[in-house]
Amino acid sequence: MRAAMVTALGGPEVLTLVERPDPVPAKGEVIVRVRAACVHPADIAARVGQIPGGPVPPPFMPGWDIAGEIVATGAEVTEFAAGEQVAGMIPWYLTRGSIGAYAELVAADPDWLVPIPPGLDPIAAATVPLNGLTARRALDMMALTEPTDVLVTGASGGVGGFAAQLATQQGHSVYASATHDDEDWVRGLGVHTVVPRSAQLPTATVVLDAVPLGEPAGAAARPGGVLLSTRPTPPVDPAKRVRQEVVLVQLDRPALRQLLESVAKDQLRTRVAATFPLAEAAEAHRRFEAGAVRGKIVLVP
């Protein structure tokens, strides 16, 4: 099989297409033929060696999200069979590149996977796991028992977009920050108010800093409120009594199944900016790092 490997820490050029032996399922594993793999900021961070826990020594394989077809199952696998369409999240924080999504075939733990609902395109499905589960985790961490006002930065992005929709569906008044070119798309998510990125952020009881912006988001959190971010940000003045936490994604199969079903039913929106063949993984990273990407970039092995 072919895989895109990080052969040295550095720029996009270190992503190299290599030939590797086809994986054989061990006991309790399945083999997934990857039809789509999403490119994430975490992949870029791993490639340049700026990830929690320190850099992963090359060579390693990036990639968290996969969608595809099961082509083989190992002993004691009863939940899935060859031919089933699945999507899932490789827990890259555990595999650290020994298994990644940038490949034609992936040996996966069935606990990482759920069925793709009928009619949902694998490219769209691949945009959901990491971003959707992070957004779902953020909503759970908010621990809101009644409707309130929620500010989401980066609402045009993957995590922010899903979080804005989920919070709106829970009855919260969502103020969504977005760049000028994305305002119409974010408005279509059903949020209460779209806040131009150039404007000062309004104050809110709960702030999800999905970009993250850091200090401006902290300043927007009301005293006694909640500030969640996707990466560590500067501490808020203790006098404000703001509960400040970092959102860390967790594998949650029931939640992922529900997210995919919602996308399949058009109850949640996602968008794809561009697709690239696996052989052009380096170019996909260049496109991502160039910025102004409207939606997700997806590799199609």
Tab-separated table of N, CA and C in Angstrom, residues 23-32 70-74 77-81 86 106-111 113:
chain	number	residue	atom	x	y	z
A	23	PRO	N	-1.231	-3.885	5.694
A	23	PRO	CA	-1.420	-4.378	7.065
A	23	PRO	C	-2.281	-5.634	7.089
A	24	VAL	N	-1.986	-6.498	8.032
A	24	VAL	CA	-2.753	-7.727	8.254
A	24	VAL	C	-3.446	-7.585	9.601
A	25	PRO	N	-4.744	-7.872	9.678
A	25	PRO	CA	-5.441	-7.643	10.948
A	25	PRO	C	-4.984	-8.593	12.046
A	26	ALA	N	-4.578	-8.033	13.165
A	26	ALA	CA	-4.307	-8.836	14.353
A	26	ALA	C	-5.635	-9.173	15.025
A	27	LYS	N	-5.574	-9.979	16.057
A	27	LYS	CA	-6.792	-10.311	16.791
A	27	LYS	C	-7.437	-9.033	17.310
A	28	GLY	N	-8.725	-8.867	17.029
A	28	GLY	CA	-9.444	-7.695	17.499
A	28	GLY	C	-9.283	-6.465	16.639
A	29	GLU	N	-8.654	-6.585	15.462
A	29	GLU	CA	-8.468	-5.448	14.566
A	29	GLU	C	-9.277	-5.622	13.289
A	30	VAL	N	-9.492	-4.497	12.601
A	30	VAL	CA	-10.059	-4.516	11.259
A	30	VAL	C	-9.137	-3.722	10.345
A	31	ILE	N	-9.202	-4.026	9.056
A	31	ILE	CA	-8.462	-3.255	8.060
A	31	ILE	C	-9.460	-2.394	7.300
A	32	VAL	N	-9.183	-1.096	7.258
A	32	VAL	CA	-10.049	-0.145	6.565
A	32	VAL	C	-9.336	0.353	5.311
A	70	ILE	N	-14.405	-1.412	5.316
A	70	ILE	CA	-13.702	-2.523	5.948
A	70	ILE	C	-13.456	-3.609	4.901
A	71	VAL	N	-12.190	-4.029	4.802
A	71	VAL	CA	-11.838	-5.044	3.806
A	71	VAL	C	-11.392	-6.353	4.448
A	72	ALA	N	-11.113	-6.339	5.749
A	72	ALA	CA	-10.719	-7.573	6.434
A	72	ALA	C	-10.930	-7.391	7.928
A	73	THR	N	-11.184	-8.496	8.612
A	73	THR	CA	-11.363	-8.461	10.064
A	73	THR	C	-10.493	-9.532	10.708
A	74	GLY	N	-9.987	-9.226	11.890
A	74	GLY	CA	-9.196	-10.189	12.631
A	74	GLY	C	-10.068	-11.083	13.489
A	77	VAL	N	-13.426	-10.334	16.071
A	77	VAL	CA	-14.179	-9.140	15.679
A	77	VAL	C	-15.568	-9.584	15.252
A	78	THR	N	-16.581	-9.129	15.959
A	78	THR	CA	-17.956	-9.528	15.662
A	78	THR	C	-18.838	-8.356	15.255
A	79	GLU	N	-18.382	-7.138	15.528
A	79	GLU	CA	-19.241	-5.972	15.299
A	79	GLU	C	-19.270	-5.541	13.843
A	80	PHE	N	-18.162	-5.741	13.122
A	80	PHE	CA	-18.066	-5.292	11.744
A	80	PHE	C	-17.732	-6.468	10.835
A	81	ALA	N	-18.066	-6.291	9.551
A	81	ALA	CA	-17.747	-7.300	8.549
A	81	ALA	C	-17.212	-6.609	7.306
A	86	VAL	N	-17.419	2.694	7.097
A	86	VAL	CA	-17.194	3.180	8.457
A	86	VAL	C	-16.452	4.513	8.434
A	106	VAL	N	-5.567	1.039	6.673
A	106	VAL	CA	-5.274	1.302	8.080
A	106	VAL	C	-5.756	0.121	8.913
A	107	ALA	N	-4.891	-0.374	9.798
A	107	ALA	CA	-5.290	-1.376	10.788
A	107	ALA	C	-5.862	-0.634	11.984
A	108	ALA	N	-7.142	-0.853	12.264
A	108	ALA	CA	-7.836	-0.050	13.267
A	108	ALA	C	-8.486	-0.917	14.332
A	109	ASP	N	-8.571	-0.361	15.518
A	109	ASP	CA	-9.364	-0.942	16.593
A	109	ASP	C	-10.834	-0.648	16.283
A	110	PRO	N	-11.706	-1.634	16.308
A	110	PRO	CA	-13.124	-1.362	16.035
A	110	PRO	C	-13.726	-0.302	16.947
A	111	ASP	N	-13.150	-0.127	18.145
A	111	ASP	CA	-13.671	0.885	19.058
A	111	ASP	C	-13.445	2.301	18.553
A	113	LEU	N	-14.285	3.165	15.496
A	113	LEU	CA	-15.105	3.289	14.294
A	113	LEU	C	-16.592	3.190	14.581
